[in-house]
Amino acid sequence: MNVTVRLAQQPEADALLGRSPLAVLVGMLLDQQVPMEWAFSGPYTIAHRMGGDDLDAHAIAAQDPEAFATLLSEKPAVHRYPGSMAKRIQQLCAYLVHEYDGDAEALWRDAGSGRELLRRLQALPGYGKQKAQILTALLGKQYGVAPDGWREAAGAYGEDGSRRSVADITGPETLTEVRAFKQEAKAAAKTAKASGAAGAQGKTGQKAKKTA
């Protein structure tokens, strides 16, 4: 695997993401409750602190849990919640060692369909359906991993020209567009929730009046 990506917005971190399947998996795992570029810079930071130029699933899985958590907690921390994410990364790597002999790329190398790829990604520790769909879209749009039906498997994240997720980030401009989309979606969800709550209160009030 050797592609050019701009997910972390840092040359060294993006170079690692462009050549290391495990770095992509770890970056995707970290992509929650922190800015996207912070999450995808994490794999490079971990590799650097472990004294290497890439991540190794066997080495990470074999790390002492407390020592690995400390490594992620060093300033600047790899994540807002370095302790819990250290545990999740080790669980991910242990799964890869057990199921794929530590070969992260084997997850998609022979996936015969988008549905199969999505199923494999959903089986990863720390990956739910949404995260698996976003990674399916990222692999298809930027890494050339495009088994039949990958866009359908990725759902809305697979749409051509969308600005929904990290799968659509190719530079600072698209990062801004994706971030704006997420903020708008969050605001819309908040408004819908508030409207629903207000409607429920109104119905409760009407029912109380009828009872009285």
mmCIF file of N, CA and C in Angstrom, residues 16-140:
data_model
loop_
_atom_site.group_PDB
_atom_site.id
_atom_site.type_symbol
_atom_site.label_atom_id
_atom_site.label_comp_id
_atom_site.label_asym_id
_atom_site.label_seq_id
_atom_site.Cartn_x
_atom_site.Cartn_y
_atom_site.Cartn_z
ATOM 1 N N LEU A 16 2.807 7.971 6.870
ATOM 2 C CA LEU A 16 2.591 6.683 7.524
ATOM 3 C C LEU A 16 1.220 6.128 7.173
ATOM 4 N N LEU A 17 0.210 6.977 7.203
ATOM 5 C CA LEU A 17 -1.143 6.541 6.851
ATOM 6 C C LEU A 17 -1.225 6.065 5.407
ATOM 7 N N GLY A 18 -0.372 6.601 4.562
ATOM 8 C CA GLY A 18 -0.388 6.221 3.157
ATOM 9 C C GLY A 18 0.264 4.885 2.868
ATOM 10 N N ARG A 19 1.075 4.389 3.812
ATOM 11 C CA ARG A 19 1.781 3.132 3.563
ATOM 12 C C ARG A 19 1.458 2.022 4.554
ATOM 13 N N SER A 20 0.765 2.358 5.652
ATOM 14 C CA SER A 20 0.548 1.379 6.719
ATOM 15 C C SER A 20 -0.927 1.085 6.956
ATOM 16 N N PRO A 21 -1.400 -0.101 6.580
ATOM 17 C CA PRO A 21 -2.795 -0.467 6.847
ATOM 18 C C PRO A 21 -3.143 -0.410 8.340
ATOM 19 N N LEU A 22 -2.210 -0.831 9.199
ATOM 20 C CA LEU A 22 -2.495 -0.807 10.632
ATOM 21 C C LEU A 22 -2.648 0.625 11.133
ATOM 22 N N ALA A 23 -1.863 1.539 10.601
ATOM 23 C CA ALA A 23 -1.986 2.944 10.993
ATOM 24 C C ALA A 23 -3.372 3.477 10.651
ATOM 25 N N VAL A 24 -3.901 3.072 9.517
ATOM 26 C CA VAL A 24 -5.245 3.509 9.113
ATOM 27 C C VAL A 24 -6.289 2.977 10.096
ATOM 28 N N LEU A 25 -6.163 1.711 10.460
ATOM 29 C CA LEU A 25 -7.109 1.114 11.400
ATOM 30 C C LEU A 25 -7.052 1.795 12.767
ATOM 31 N N VAL A 26 -5.844 2.085 13.224
ATOM 32 C CA VAL A 26 -5.684 2.730 14.525
ATOM 33 C C VAL A 26 -6.198 4.168 14.465
ATOM 34 N N GLY A 27 -5.882 4.887 13.396
ATOM 35 C CA GLY A 27 -6.378 6.252 13.251
ATOM 36 C C GLY A 27 -7.886 6.304 13.245
ATOM 37 N N MET A 28 -8.505 5.357 12.552
ATOM 38 C CA MET A 28 -9.961 5.301 12.506
ATOM 39 C C MET A 28 -10.528 4.992 13.878
ATOM 40 N N LEU A 29 -9.860 4.128 14.621
ATOM 41 C CA LEU A 29 -10.298 3.798 15.973
ATOM 42 C C LEU A 29 -10.245 5.024 16.887
ATOM 43 N N LEU A 30 -9.197 5.826 16.718
ATOM 44 C CA LEU A 30 -9.024 7.027 17.546
ATOM 45 C C LEU A 30 -9.983 8.156 17.168
ATOM 46 N N ASP A 31 -10.602 8.047 16.001
ATOM 47 C CA ASP A 31 -11.436 9.137 15.487
ATOM 48 C C ASP A 31 -12.793 9.185 16.182
ATOM 49 N N GLN A 32 -12.778 9.625 17.415
ATOM 50 C CA GLN A 32 -13.999 9.861 18.172
ATOM 51 C C GLN A 32 -13.683 10.786 19.341
ATOM 52 N N GLN A 33 -14.515 11.795 19.505
ATOM 53 C CA GLN A 33 -14.408 12.754 20.609
ATOM 54 C C GLN A 33 -13.139 13.613 20.562
ATOM 55 N N VAL A 34 -12.471 13.623 19.425
ATOM 56 C CA VAL A 34 -11.335 14.518 19.208
ATOM 57 C C VAL A 34 -11.385 14.986 17.757
ATOM 58 N N PRO A 35 -10.727 16.113 17.416
ATOM 59 C CA PRO A 35 -10.670 16.539 16.020
ATOM 60 C C PRO A 35 -10.067 15.449 15.131
ATOM 61 N N MET A 36 -10.541 15.362 13.913
ATOM 62 C CA MET A 36 -10.114 14.296 13.012
ATOM 63 C C MET A 36 -8.609 14.273 12.784
ATOM 64 N N GLU A 37 -8.022 15.456 12.602
ATOM 65 C CA GLU A 37 -6.582 15.486 12.332
ATOM 66 C C GLU A 37 -5.767 15.055 13.554
ATOM 67 N N TRP A 38 -6.290 15.282 14.743
ATOM 68 C CA TRP A 38 -5.634 14.816 15.969
ATOM 69 C C TRP A 38 -5.658 13.282 16.005
ATOM 70 N N ALA A 39 -6.824 12.709 15.701
ATOM 71 C CA ALA A 39 -6.962 11.255 15.711
ATOM 72 C C ALA A 39 -6.005 10.591 14.730
ATOM 73 N N PHE A 40 -5.925 11.116 13.522
ATOM 74 C CA PHE A 40 -5.117 10.460 12.493
ATOM 75 C C PHE A 40 -3.624 10.791 12.590
ATOM 76 N N SER A 41 -3.272 11.687 13.497
ATOM 77 C CA SER A 41 -1.859 11.903 13.805
ATOM 78 C C SER A 41 -1.376 10.894 14.843
ATOM 79 N N GLY A 42 -2.340 10.277 15.536
ATOM 80 C CA GLY A 42 -2.020 9.350 16.614
ATOM 81 C C GLY A 42 -1.122 8.188 16.225
ATOM 82 N N PRO A 43 -1.379 7.490 15.111
ATOM 83 C CA PRO A 43 -0.536 6.356 14.745
ATOM 84 C C PRO A 43 0.946 6.728 14.597
ATOM 85 N N TYR A 44 1.220 7.886 14.007
ATOM 86 C CA TYR A 44 2.611 8.321 13.859
ATOM 87 C C TYR A 44 3.234 8.588 15.223
ATOM 88 N N THR A 45 2.480 9.222 16.116
ATOM 89 C CA THR A 45 2.995 9.510 17.451
ATOM 90 C C THR A 45 3.319 8.218 18.197
ATOM 91 N N ILE A 46 2.433 7.244 18.087
ATOM 92 C CA ILE A 46 2.661 5.955 18.760
ATOM 93 C C ILE A 46 3.898 5.266 18.195
ATOM 94 N N ALA A 47 4.009 5.221 16.863
ATOM 95 C CA ALA A 47 5.168 4.573 16.235
ATOM 96 C C ALA A 47 6.465 5.247 16.664
ATOM 97 N N HIS A 48 6.456 6.568 16.671
ATOM 98 C CA HIS A 48 7.652 7.325 17.053
ATOM 99 C C HIS A 48 8.035 7.035 18.499
ATOM 100 N N ARG A 49 7.064 6.997 19.394
ATOM 101 C CA ARG A 49 7.362 6.751 20.806
ATOM 102 C C ARG A 49 7.792 5.313 21.062
ATOM 103 N N MET A 50 7.406 4.406 20.174
ATOM 104 C CA MET A 50 7.831 3.013 20.316
ATOM 105 C C MET A 50 9.165 2.762 19.621
ATOM 106 N N GLY A 51 9.736 3.820 19.044
ATOM 107 C CA GLY A 51 11.057 3.717 18.444
ATOM 108 C C GLY A 51 11.089 3.120 17.057
ATOM 109 N N GLY A 52 9.968 3.192 16.321
ATOM 110 C CA GLY A 52 9.925 2.638 14.974
ATOM 111 C C GLY A 52 9.351 3.616 13.970
ATOM 112 N N ASP A 53 9.304 3.173 12.709
ATOM 113 C CA ASP A 53 8.726 4.022 11.668
ATOM 114 C C ASP A 53 7.399 3.464 11.168
ATOM 115 N N ASP A 54 6.876 2.455 11.866
ATOM 116 C CA ASP A 54 5.590 1.870 11.530
ATOM 117 C C ASP A 54 5.026 1.221 12.794
ATOM 118 N N LEU A 55 3.774 0.825 12.723
ATOM 119 C CA LEU A 55 3.150 0.116 13.823
ATOM 120 C C LEU A 55 3.217 -1.384 13.573
ATOM 121 N N ASP A 56 3.343 -2.152 14.636
ATOM 122 C CA ASP A 56 3.402 -3.599 14.548
ATOM 123 C C ASP A 56 2.363 -4.186 15.495
ATOM 124 N N ALA A 57 1.393 -4.917 14.953
ATOM 125 C CA ALA A 57 0.301 -5.446 15.771
ATOM 126 C C ALA A 57 0.822 -6.386 16.857
ATOM 127 N N HIS A 58 1.802 -7.220 16.515
ATOM 128 C CA HIS A 58 2.365 -8.156 17.505
ATOM 129 C C HIS A 58 3.001 -7.388 18.661
ATOM 130 N N ALA A 59 3.787 -6.368 18.335
ATOM 131 C CA ALA A 59 4.491 -5.604 19.366
ATOM 132 C C ALA A 59 3.521 -4.842 20.262
ATOM 133 N N ILE A 60 2.491 -4.254 19.673
ATOM 134 C CA ILE A 60 1.525 -3.490 20.461
ATOM 135 C C ILE A 60 0.703 -4.417 21.358
ATOM 136 N N ALA A 61 0.264 -5.542 20.811
ATOM 137 C CA ALA A 61 -0.533 -6.483 21.594
ATOM 138 C C ALA A 61 0.260 -7.027 22.783
ATOM 139 N N ALA A 62 1.583 -7.136 22.612
ATOM 140 C CA ALA A 62 2.435 -7.704 23.665
ATOM 141 C C ALA A 62 2.872 -6.684 24.714
ATOM 142 N N GLN A 63 2.576 -5.408 24.500
ATOM 143 C CA GLN A 63 2.983 -4.372 25.439
ATOM 144 C C GLN A 63 2.304 -4.540 26.802
ATOM 145 N N ASP A 64 3.022 -4.185 27.859
ATOM 146 C CA ASP A 64 2.397 -4.119 29.173
ATOM 147 C C ASP A 64 1.305 -3.042 29.121
ATOM 148 N N PRO A 65 0.066 -3.361 29.515
ATOM 149 C CA PRO A 65 -1.037 -2.403 29.399
ATOM 150 C C PRO A 65 -0.773 -1.061 30.070
ATOM 151 N N GLU A 66 -0.189 -1.084 31.260
ATOM 152 C CA GLU A 66 0.077 0.183 31.961
ATOM 153 C C GLU A 66 1.141 0.998 31.234
ATOM 154 N N ALA A 67 2.166 0.316 30.751
ATOM 155 C CA ALA A 67 3.237 1.007 30.033
ATOM 156 C C ALA A 67 2.706 1.606 28.729
ATOM 157 N N PHE A 68 1.825 0.865 28.052
ATOM 158 C CA PHE A 68 1.284 1.367 26.792
ATOM 159 C C PHE A 68 0.360 2.555 27.041
ATOM 160 N N ALA A 69 -0.406 2.496 28.112
ATOM 161 C CA ALA A 69 -1.280 3.623 28.462
ATOM 162 C C ALA A 69 -0.451 4.853 28.791
ATOM 163 N N THR A 70 0.665 4.652 29.467
ATOM 164 C CA THR A 70 1.561 5.762 29.790
ATOM 165 C C THR A 70 2.151 6.368 28.523
ATOM 166 N N LEU A 71 2.495 5.508 27.574
ATOM 167 C CA LEU A 71 3.057 5.967 26.308
ATOM 168 C C LEU A 71 2.069 6.879 25.576
ATOM 169 N N LEU A 72 0.799 6.514 25.595
ATOM 170 C CA LEU A 72 -0.220 7.333 24.927
ATOM 171 C C LEU A 72 -0.539 8.604 25.709
ATOM 172 N N SER A 73 -0.247 8.585 27.007
ATOM 173 C CA SER A 73 -0.591 9.720 27.864
ATOM 174 C C SER A 73 0.467 10.811 27.874
ATOM 175 N N GLU A 74 1.672 10.477 27.415
ATOM 176 C CA GLU A 74 2.736 11.485 27.388
ATOM 177 C C GLU A 74 2.268 12.697 26.589
ATOM 178 N N LYS A 75 2.703 13.879 27.017
ATOM 179 C CA LYS A 75 2.303 15.097 26.320
ATOM 180 C C LYS A 75 3.133 15.296 25.056
ATOM 181 N N PRO A 76 2.488 15.635 23.944
ATOM 182 C CA PRO A 76 1.031 15.757 23.791
ATOM 183 C C PRO A 76 0.357 14.381 23.748
ATOM 184 N N ALA A 77 -0.739 14.240 24.453
ATOM 185 C CA ALA A 77 -1.440 12.965 24.515
ATOM 186 C C ALA A 77 -1.972 12.573 23.146
ATOM 187 N N VAL A 78 -2.030 11.278 22.916
ATOM 188 C CA VAL A 78 -2.507 10.758 21.633
ATOM 189 C C VAL A 78 -4.014 10.961 21.482
ATOM 190 N N HIS A 79 -4.720 11.046 22.606
ATOM 191 C CA HIS A 79 -6.176 11.181 22.579
ATOM 192 C C HIS A 79 -6.635 11.865 23.854
ATOM 193 N N ARG A 80 -7.827 12.381 23.831
ATOM 194 C CA ARG A 80 -8.398 13.007 25.033
ATOM 195 C C ARG A 80 -8.515 12.001 26.170
ATOM 196 N N TYR A 81 -8.749 10.727 25.803
ATOM 197 C CA TYR A 81 -8.858 9.660 26.794
ATOM 198 C C TYR A 81 -7.803 8.594 26.490
ATOM 199 N N PRO A 82 -6.541 8.893 26.741
ATOM 200 C CA PRO A 82 -5.450 7.999 26.342
ATOM 201 C C PRO A 82 -5.496 6.623 26.994
ATOM 202 N N GLY A 83 -5.945 6.554 28.233
ATOM 203 C CA GLY A 83 -5.983 5.264 28.911
ATOM 204 C C GLY A 83 -6.957 4.300 28.276
ATOM 205 N N SER A 84 -8.180 4.756 28.051
ATOM 206 C CA SER A 84 -9.185 3.885 27.450
ATOM 207 C C SER A 84 -8.844 3.561 26.004
ATOM 208 N N MET A 85 -8.268 4.530 25.271
ATOM 209 C CA MET A 85 -7.911 4.263 23.877
ATOM 210 C C MET A 85 -6.718 3.323 23.773
ATOM 211 N N ALA A 86 -5.816 3.379 24.739
ATOM 212 C CA ALA A 86 -4.689 2.436 24.747
ATOM 213 C C ALA A 86 -5.222 1.009 24.854
ATOM 214 N N LYS A 87 -6.201 0.815 25.720
ATOM 215 C CA LYS A 87 -6.807 -0.512 25.884
ATOM 216 C C LYS A 87 -7.473 -0.965 24.592
ATOM 217 N N ARG A 88 -8.183 -0.059 23.939
ATOM 218 C CA ARG A 88 -8.874 -0.422 22.700
ATOM 219 C C ARG A 88 -7.891 -0.751 21.577
ATOM 220 N N ILE A 89 -6.811 0.002 21.495
ATOM 221 C CA ILE A 89 -5.806 -0.269 20.458
ATOM 222 C C ILE A 89 -5.170 -1.632 20.679
ATOM 223 N N GLN A 90 -4.877 -1.962 21.933
ATOM 224 C CA GLN A 90 -4.296 -3.280 22.210
ATOM 225 C C GLN A 90 -5.290 -4.400 21.906
ATOM 226 N N GLN A 91 -6.568 -4.167 22.181
ATOM 227 C CA GLN A 91 -7.583 -5.170 21.849
ATOM 228 C C GLN A 91 -7.681 -5.356 20.335
ATOM 229 N N LEU A 92 -7.605 -4.253 19.605
ATOM 230 C CA LEU A 92 -7.627 -4.315 18.143
ATOM 231 C C LEU A 92 -6.446 -5.109 17.619
ATOM 232 N N CYS A 93 -5.251 -4.812 18.135
ATOM 233 C CA CYS A 93 -4.049 -5.497 17.657
ATOM 234 C C CYS A 93 -4.043 -6.968 18.043
ATOM 235 N N ALA A 94 -4.550 -7.296 19.230
ATOM 236 C CA ALA A 94 -4.643 -8.693 19.654
ATOM 237 C C ALA A 94 -5.571 -9.467 18.725
ATOM 238 N N TYR A 95 -6.659 -8.829 18.318
ATOM 239 C CA TYR A 95 -7.606 -9.459 17.382
ATOM 240 C C TYR A 95 -6.925 -9.707 16.033
ATOM 241 N N LEU A 96 -6.189 -8.724 15.560
ATOM 242 C CA LEU A 96 -5.496 -8.874 14.273
ATOM 243 C C LEU A 96 -4.450 -9.981 14.334
ATOM 244 N N VAL A 97 -3.766 -10.087 15.457
ATOM 245 C CA VAL A 97 -2.769 -11.145 15.619
ATOM 246 C C VAL A 97 -3.446 -12.507 15.596
ATOM 247 N N HIS A 98 -4.561 -12.618 16.297
ATOM 248 C CA HIS A 98 -5.261 -13.897 16.408
ATOM 249 C C HIS A 98 -5.936 -14.301 15.101
ATOM 250 N N GLU A 99 -6.566 -13.344 14.433
ATOM 251 C CA GLU A 99 -7.365 -13.663 13.241
ATOM 252 C C GLU A 99 -6.592 -13.547 11.925
ATOM 253 N N TYR A 100 -5.589 -12.639 11.880
ATOM 254 C CA TYR A 100 -4.903 -12.376 10.612
ATOM 255 C C TYR A 100 -3.378 -12.404 10.742
ATOM 256 N N ASP A 101 -2.881 -13.020 11.809
ATOM 257 C CA ASP A 101 -1.440 -13.090 12.059
ATOM 258 C C ASP A 101 -0.792 -11.701 12.041
ATOM 259 N N GLY A 102 -1.552 -10.705 12.473
ATOM 260 C CA GLY A 102 -1.026 -9.344 12.565
ATOM 261 C C GLY A 102 -1.017 -8.574 11.266
ATOM 262 N N ASP A 103 -1.536 -9.170 10.202
ATOM 263 C CA ASP A 103 -1.525 -8.536 8.876
ATOM 264 C C ASP A 103 -2.815 -7.742 8.670
ATOM 265 N N ALA A 104 -2.770 -6.443 8.952
ATOM 266 C CA ALA A 104 -3.974 -5.618 8.875
ATOM 267 C C ALA A 104 -4.557 -5.576 7.461
ATOM 268 N N GLU A 105 -3.693 -5.563 6.470
ATOM 269 C CA GLU A 105 -4.171 -5.460 5.091
ATOM 270 C C GLU A 105 -4.976 -6.680 4.662
ATOM 271 N N ALA A 106 -4.791 -7.800 5.357
ATOM 272 C CA ALA A 106 -5.531 -9.016 5.025
ATOM 273 C C ALA A 106 -7.034 -8.827 5.217
ATOM 274 N N LEU A 107 -7.409 -7.815 5.996
ATOM 275 C CA LEU A 107 -8.823 -7.524 6.187
ATOM 276 C C LEU A 107 -9.533 -7.241 4.868
ATOM 277 N N TRP A 108 -8.845 -6.575 3.970
ATOM 278 C CA TRP A 108 -9.501 -6.209 2.706
ATOM 279 C C TRP A 108 -8.821 -6.775 1.467
ATOM 280 N N ARG A 109 -7.663 -7.408 1.628
ATOM 281 C CA ARG A 109 -6.927 -7.877 0.458
ATOM 282 C C ARG A 109 -7.754 -8.826 -0.408
ATOM 283 N N ASP A 110 -8.493 -9.736 0.223
ATOM 284 C CA ASP A 110 -9.267 -10.710 -0.552
ATOM 285 C C ASP A 110 -10.768 -10.615 -0.290
ATOM 286 N N ALA A 111 -11.205 -9.467 0.190
ATOM 287 C CA ALA A 111 -12.651 -9.295 0.408
ATOM 288 C C ALA A 111 -13.361 -9.315 -0.939
ATOM 289 N N GLY A 112 -14.287 -10.233 -1.108
ATOM 290 C CA GLY A 112 -14.919 -10.414 -2.403
ATOM 291 C C GLY A 112 -16.033 -9.440 -2.731
ATOM 292 N N SER A 113 -16.502 -8.706 -1.731
ATOM 293 C CA SER A 113 -17.588 -7.766 -1.955
ATOM 294 C C SER A 113 -17.546 -6.676 -0.888
ATOM 295 N N GLY A 114 -18.260 -5.599 -1.158
ATOM 296 C CA GLY A 114 -18.350 -4.536 -0.171
ATOM 297 C C GLY A 114 -19.011 -5.019 1.107
ATOM 298 N N ARG A 115 -19.999 -5.871 0.949
ATOM 299 C CA ARG A 115 -20.694 -6.410 2.126
ATOM 300 C C ARG A 115 -19.738 -7.233 2.988
ATOM 301 N N GLU A 116 -18.899 -8.034 2.350
ATOM 302 C CA GLU A 116 -17.924 -8.842 3.085
ATOM 303 C C GLU A 116 -16.897 -7.958 3.793
ATOM 304 N N LEU A 117 -16.438 -6.923 3.109
ATOM 305 C CA LEU A 117 -15.491 -5.992 3.714
ATOM 306 C C LEU A 117 -16.116 -5.324 4.938
ATOM 307 N N LEU A 118 -17.338 -4.870 4.798
ATOM 308 C CA LEU A 118 -18.017 -4.221 5.921
ATOM 309 C C LEU A 118 -18.174 -5.190 7.087
ATOM 310 N N ARG A 119 -18.507 -6.431 6.796
ATOM 311 C CA ARG A 119 -18.665 -7.435 7.861
ATOM 312 C C ARG A 119 -17.358 -7.629 8.621
ATOM 313 N N ARG A 120 -16.251 -7.709 7.890
ATOM 314 C CA ARG A 120 -14.947 -7.894 8.532
ATOM 315 C C ARG A 120 -14.579 -6.695 9.405
ATOM 316 N N LEU A 121 -14.858 -5.508 8.908
ATOM 317 C CA LEU A 121 -14.517 -4.307 9.673
ATOM 318 C C LEU A 121 -15.394 -4.178 10.916
ATOM 319 N N GLN A 122 -16.664 -4.539 10.802
ATOM 320 C CA GLN A 122 -17.549 -4.479 11.953
ATOM 321 C C GLN A 122 -17.145 -5.467 13.044
ATOM 322 N N ALA A 123 -16.441 -6.514 12.662
ATOM 323 C CA ALA A 123 -16.008 -7.521 13.637
ATOM 324 C C ALA A 123 -14.816 -7.045 14.469
ATOM 325 N N LEU A 124 -14.184 -5.947 14.053
ATOM 326 C CA LEU A 124 -13.028 -5.436 14.784
ATOM 327 C C LEU A 124 -13.438 -4.858 16.134
ATOM 328 N N PRO A 125 -12.652 -5.093 17.177
ATOM 329 C CA PRO A 125 -12.931 -4.469 18.476
ATOM 330 C C PRO A 125 -12.934 -2.948 18.350
ATOM 331 N N GLY A 126 -13.953 -2.311 18.910
ATOM 332 C CA GLY A 126 -14.034 -0.853 18.866
ATOM 333 C C GLY A 126 -14.694 -0.293 17.625
ATOM 334 N N TYR A 127 -15.125 -1.174 16.707
ATOM 335 C CA TYR A 127 -15.756 -0.734 15.470
ATOM 336 C C TYR A 127 -17.243 -1.088 15.471
ATOM 337 N N GLY A 128 -18.085 -0.071 15.393
ATOM 338 C CA GLY A 128 -19.500 -0.294 15.185
ATOM 339 C C GLY A 128 -19.809 -0.168 13.699
ATOM 340 N N LYS A 129 -21.082 -0.212 13.342
ATOM 341 C CA LYS A 129 -21.463 -0.151 11.933
ATOM 342 C C LYS A 129 -21.052 1.163 11.289
ATOM 343 N N GLN A 130 -21.290 2.284 11.979
ATOM 344 C CA GLN A 130 -20.974 3.580 11.386
ATOM 345 C C GLN A 130 -19.475 3.718 11.111
ATOM 346 N N LYS A 131 -18.653 3.344 12.070
ATOM 347 C CA LYS A 131 -17.204 3.454 11.886
ATOM 348 C C LYS A 131 -16.742 2.539 10.755
ATOM 349 N N ALA A 132 -17.325 1.344 10.699
ATOM 350 C CA ALA A 132 -16.971 0.403 9.639
ATOM 351 C C ALA A 132 -17.387 0.945 8.271
ATOM 352 N N GLN A 133 -18.548 1.592 8.198
ATOM 353 C CA GLN A 133 -18.995 2.170 6.925
ATOM 354 C C GLN A 133 -18.089 3.324 6.501
ATOM 355 N N ILE A 134 -17.679 4.149 7.446
ATOM 356 C CA ILE A 134 -16.790 5.262 7.112
ATOM 357 C C ILE A 134 -15.458 4.738 6.602
ATOM 358 N N LEU A 135 -14.924 3.696 7.248
ATOM 359 C CA LEU A 135 -13.649 3.139 6.787
ATOM 360 C C LEU A 135 -13.804 2.475 5.429
ATOM 361 N N THR A 136 -14.935 1.826 5.198
ATOM 362 C CA THR A 136 -15.202 1.243 3.879
ATOM 363 C C THR A 136 -15.174 2.334 2.813
ATOM 364 N N ALA A 137 -15.788 3.477 3.122
ATOM 365 C CA ALA A 137 -15.788 4.605 2.191
ATOM 366 C C ALA A 137 -14.384 5.170 2.009
ATOM 367 N N LEU A 138 -13.633 5.293 3.093
ATOM 368 C CA LEU A 138 -12.268 5.811 3.007
ATOM 369 C C LEU A 138 -11.390 4.912 2.148
ATOM 370 N N LEU A 139 -11.499 3.613 2.347
ATOM 371 C CA LEU A 139 -10.706 2.670 1.555
ATOM 372 C C LEU A 139 -11.074 2.739 0.083
ATOM 373 N N GLY A 140 -12.364 2.862 -0.190
ATOM 374 C CA GLY A 140 -12.809 2.907 -1.580
ATOM 375 C C GLY A 140 -12.458 4.202 -2.279
#
